[in-house]
Short mmCIF file of C-alpha atoms in Angstrom, two decimals:
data_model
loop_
_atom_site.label_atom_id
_atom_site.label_comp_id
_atom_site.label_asym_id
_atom_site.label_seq_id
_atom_site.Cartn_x
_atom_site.Cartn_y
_atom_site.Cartn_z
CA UNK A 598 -36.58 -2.87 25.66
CA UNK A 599 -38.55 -1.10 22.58
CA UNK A 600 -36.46 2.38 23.16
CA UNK A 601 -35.88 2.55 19.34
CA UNK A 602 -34.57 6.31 19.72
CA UNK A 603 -32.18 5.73 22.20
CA UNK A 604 -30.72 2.42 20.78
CA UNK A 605 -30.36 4.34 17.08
CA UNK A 606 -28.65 7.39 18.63
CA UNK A 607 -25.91 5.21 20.15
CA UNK A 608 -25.97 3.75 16.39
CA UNK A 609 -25.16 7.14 14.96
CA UNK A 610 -23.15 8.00 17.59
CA UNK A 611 -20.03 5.70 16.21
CA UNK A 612 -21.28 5.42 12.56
CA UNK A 613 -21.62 8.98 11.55
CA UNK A 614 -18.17 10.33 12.66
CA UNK A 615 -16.70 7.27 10.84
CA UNK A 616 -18.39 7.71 7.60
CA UNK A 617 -17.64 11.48 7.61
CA UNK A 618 -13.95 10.48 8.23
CA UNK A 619 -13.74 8.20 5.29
CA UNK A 620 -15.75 10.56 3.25
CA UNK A 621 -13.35 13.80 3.85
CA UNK A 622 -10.37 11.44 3.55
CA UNK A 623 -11.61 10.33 0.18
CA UNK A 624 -11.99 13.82 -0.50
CA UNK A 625 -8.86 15.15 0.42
CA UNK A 626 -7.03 12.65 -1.53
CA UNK A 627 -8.32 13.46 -4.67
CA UNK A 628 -6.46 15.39 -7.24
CA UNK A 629 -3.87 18.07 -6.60
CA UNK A 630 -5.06 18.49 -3.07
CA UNK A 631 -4.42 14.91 -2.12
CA UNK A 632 -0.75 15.11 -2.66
CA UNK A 633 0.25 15.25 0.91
CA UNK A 634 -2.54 13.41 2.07
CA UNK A 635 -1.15 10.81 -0.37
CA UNK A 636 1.99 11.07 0.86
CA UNK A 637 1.34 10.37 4.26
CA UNK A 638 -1.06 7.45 3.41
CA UNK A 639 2.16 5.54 1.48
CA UNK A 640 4.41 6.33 4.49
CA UNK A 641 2.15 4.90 7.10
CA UNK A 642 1.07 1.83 5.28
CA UNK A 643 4.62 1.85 4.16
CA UNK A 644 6.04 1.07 7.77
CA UNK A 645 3.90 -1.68 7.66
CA UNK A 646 5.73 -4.55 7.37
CA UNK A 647 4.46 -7.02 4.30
CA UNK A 648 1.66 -4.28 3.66
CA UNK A 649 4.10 -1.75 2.87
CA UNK A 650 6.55 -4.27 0.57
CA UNK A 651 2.86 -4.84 -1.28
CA UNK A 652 2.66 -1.63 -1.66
CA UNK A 653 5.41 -0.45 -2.95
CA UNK A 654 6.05 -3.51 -5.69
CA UNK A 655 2.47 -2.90 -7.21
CA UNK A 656 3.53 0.75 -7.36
CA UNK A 657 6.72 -0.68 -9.33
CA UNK A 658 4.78 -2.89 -11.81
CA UNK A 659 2.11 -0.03 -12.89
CA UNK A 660 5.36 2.11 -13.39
CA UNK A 661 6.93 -0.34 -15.40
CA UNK A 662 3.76 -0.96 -17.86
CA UNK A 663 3.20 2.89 -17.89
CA UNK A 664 6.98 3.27 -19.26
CA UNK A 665 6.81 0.54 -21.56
CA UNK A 666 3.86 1.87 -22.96
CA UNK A 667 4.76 5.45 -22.98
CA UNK A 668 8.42 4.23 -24.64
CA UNK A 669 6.48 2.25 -27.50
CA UNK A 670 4.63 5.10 -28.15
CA UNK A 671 7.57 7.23 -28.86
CA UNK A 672 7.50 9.30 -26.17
CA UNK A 673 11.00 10.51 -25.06
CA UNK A 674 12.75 9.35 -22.14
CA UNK A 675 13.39 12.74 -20.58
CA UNK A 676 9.08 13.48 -20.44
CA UNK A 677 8.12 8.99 -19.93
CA UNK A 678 9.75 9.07 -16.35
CA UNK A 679 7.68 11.62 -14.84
CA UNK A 680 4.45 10.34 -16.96
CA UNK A 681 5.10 6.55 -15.50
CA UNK A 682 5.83 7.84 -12.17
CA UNK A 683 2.89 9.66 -11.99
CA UNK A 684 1.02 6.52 -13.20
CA UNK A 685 2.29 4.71 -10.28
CA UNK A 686 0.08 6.44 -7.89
CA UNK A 687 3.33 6.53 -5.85
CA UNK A 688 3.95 10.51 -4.22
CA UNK A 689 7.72 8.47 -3.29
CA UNK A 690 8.38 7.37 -6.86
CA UNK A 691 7.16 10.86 -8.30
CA UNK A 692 9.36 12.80 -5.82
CA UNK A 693 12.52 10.51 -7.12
CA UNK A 694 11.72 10.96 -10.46
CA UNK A 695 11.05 14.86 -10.17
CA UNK A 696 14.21 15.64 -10.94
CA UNK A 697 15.71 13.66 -13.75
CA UNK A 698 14.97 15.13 -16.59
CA UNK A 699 17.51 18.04 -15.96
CA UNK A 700 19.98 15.15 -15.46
CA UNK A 701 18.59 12.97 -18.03
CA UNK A 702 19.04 16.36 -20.60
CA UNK A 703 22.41 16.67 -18.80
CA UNK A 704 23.80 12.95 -20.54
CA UNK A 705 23.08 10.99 -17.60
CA UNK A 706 21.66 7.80 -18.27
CA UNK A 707 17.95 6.53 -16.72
CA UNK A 708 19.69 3.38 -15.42
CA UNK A 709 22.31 5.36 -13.98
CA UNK A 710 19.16 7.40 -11.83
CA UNK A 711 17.59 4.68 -11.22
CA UNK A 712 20.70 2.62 -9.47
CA UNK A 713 21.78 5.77 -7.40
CA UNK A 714 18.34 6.21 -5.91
CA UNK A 715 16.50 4.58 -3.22
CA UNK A 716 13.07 4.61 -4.39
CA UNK A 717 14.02 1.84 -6.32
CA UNK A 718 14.92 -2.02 -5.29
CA UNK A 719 18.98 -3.06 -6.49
CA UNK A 720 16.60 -5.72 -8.31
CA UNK A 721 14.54 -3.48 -10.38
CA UNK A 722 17.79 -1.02 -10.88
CA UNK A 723 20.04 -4.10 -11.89
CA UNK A 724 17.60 -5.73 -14.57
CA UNK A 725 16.10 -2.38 -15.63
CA UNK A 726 20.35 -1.55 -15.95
CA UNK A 727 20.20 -4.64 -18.06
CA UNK A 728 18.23 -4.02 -20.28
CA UNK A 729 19.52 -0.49 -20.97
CA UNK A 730 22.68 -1.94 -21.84
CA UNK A 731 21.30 -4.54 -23.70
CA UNK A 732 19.38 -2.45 -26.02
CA UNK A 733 16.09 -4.80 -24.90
CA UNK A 734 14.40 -1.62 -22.35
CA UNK A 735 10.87 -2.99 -24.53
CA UNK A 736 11.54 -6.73 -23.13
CA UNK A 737 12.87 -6.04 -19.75
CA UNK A 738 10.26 -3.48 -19.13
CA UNK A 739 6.77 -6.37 -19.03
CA UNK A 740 8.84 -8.56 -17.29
CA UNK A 741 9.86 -6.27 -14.65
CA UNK A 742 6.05 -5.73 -14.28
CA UNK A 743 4.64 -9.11 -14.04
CA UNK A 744 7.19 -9.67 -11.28
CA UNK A 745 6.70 -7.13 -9.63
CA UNK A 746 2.45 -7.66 -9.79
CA UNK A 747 2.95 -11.18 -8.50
CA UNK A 748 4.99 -9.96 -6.11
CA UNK A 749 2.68 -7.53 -4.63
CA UNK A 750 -0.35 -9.82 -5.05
CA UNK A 751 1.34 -12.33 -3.14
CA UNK A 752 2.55 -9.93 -0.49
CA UNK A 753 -1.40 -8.61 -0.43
CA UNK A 754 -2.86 -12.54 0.27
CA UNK A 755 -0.40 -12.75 2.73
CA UNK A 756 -1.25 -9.78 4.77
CA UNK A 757 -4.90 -10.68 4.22
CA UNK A 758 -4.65 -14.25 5.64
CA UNK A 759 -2.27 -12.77 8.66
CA UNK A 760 -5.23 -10.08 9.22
CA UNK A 761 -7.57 -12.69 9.05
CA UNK A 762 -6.02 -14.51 11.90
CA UNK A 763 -5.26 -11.63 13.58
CA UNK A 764 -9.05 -10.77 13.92
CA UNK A 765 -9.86 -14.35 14.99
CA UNK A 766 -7.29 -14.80 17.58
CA UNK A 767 -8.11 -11.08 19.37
CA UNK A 768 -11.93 -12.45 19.12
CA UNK A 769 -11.08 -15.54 20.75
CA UNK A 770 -9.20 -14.03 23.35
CA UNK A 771 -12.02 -11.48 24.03
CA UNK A 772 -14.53 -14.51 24.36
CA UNK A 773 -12.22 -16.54 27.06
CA UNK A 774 -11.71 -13.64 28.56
CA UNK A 775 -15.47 -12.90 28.99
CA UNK A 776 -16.18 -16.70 29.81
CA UNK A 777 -13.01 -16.89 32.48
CA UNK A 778 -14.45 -13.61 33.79
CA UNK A 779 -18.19 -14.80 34.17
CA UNK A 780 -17.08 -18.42 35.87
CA UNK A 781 -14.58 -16.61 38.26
CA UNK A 782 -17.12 -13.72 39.47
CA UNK A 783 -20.07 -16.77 39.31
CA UNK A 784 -17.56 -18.91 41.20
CA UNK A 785 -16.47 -16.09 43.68
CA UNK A 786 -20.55 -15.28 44.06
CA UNK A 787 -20.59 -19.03 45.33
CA UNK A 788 -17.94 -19.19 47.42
CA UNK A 789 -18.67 -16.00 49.03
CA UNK A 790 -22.15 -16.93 49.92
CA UNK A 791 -20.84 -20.51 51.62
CA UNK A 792 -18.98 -18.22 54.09
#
């Protein structure tokens, strides 16, 4: 109808809360601030259900390549578990791993931590256990994080093709229900007037 003003107001009415939203939660999770707003971002995507599995096995993989790397480079084991859990971006994984190097200084073994939590899969714990034994940490290590990067990648395409579908069936269903909604009341208008 030409009312510019009006039409832009309801414009800004929706997209200015939303960008400030985004922008404060962008700001809030950065740095030692964004801890706990971290935190609760991994829980709640983490109840998702193939989200949350995504999630957590791409949070796996960047901790294994931040170990191995950290291990090649001679770092000891007691300071590389904290380093590559805080490389994982992952406030579960860094709480897990907060403690260990008491216990690691203590004799226990990192396979032995890694088995008796439950930040970590029996899958990762048993090849990761493996390789311990083994005396191949340097070989299991890049394995353990190309699976776990497929994994999570393949997890992510799924959840982005179910979203996908998700939108286009709730827009379908909006648009039958808006054309079964315009027949009946143009079909009632009819009827009604024949009486």
């Amino acid at each position: 109808d030409g009312a510019v003003g009006p039409f832009l107001a309801q414009k800004a009415a929706v997209l200015l809360p939303a960008y400030g939203l985004v922008l404060f939660l962008a700001w809030a999770a950065q740095g030692a601030r964004g801890r706990g707003v971290r935190a609760v971002v991994e829980a709640a995507f983490g109840a998702l259900p193939v989200i949350g599995g995504a999630l957590r096995a791409l949070a796996l993989a960047r901790l294994s390549l931040a170990l191995d790397a950290l291990l090649n480079a001679g770092v000891p084991v007691v300071r590389a578990w904290p380093l590559a859990a805080a490389a994982s971006g992952s406030p579960r994984l860094q709480r897990a791993v907060a403690s260990w190097p008491r216990q690691l200084e203590a004799g226990r073994s990192p396979a032995e931590l890694v088995s008796a939590s439950a930040a970590f899969p029996g899958q990762f714990a048993s090849v990761y256990g493996t390789g311990e034994v083994s005396g191949r940490v340097d070989e299991v290590l890049p394995q353990l994080a190309t699976y776990y990067q497929e994994a999570g990648e393949r997890k992510m395409r799924r959840a982005a093709v179910g979203f996908a579908w998700l939108v286009y069936g709730l827009a379908a269903a909006l648009a039958a229900f808006q054309i079964i909604g315009f027949w009946t009341g143009y079909y009632g208008g009819l009827l009604g007037e024949g009486e």
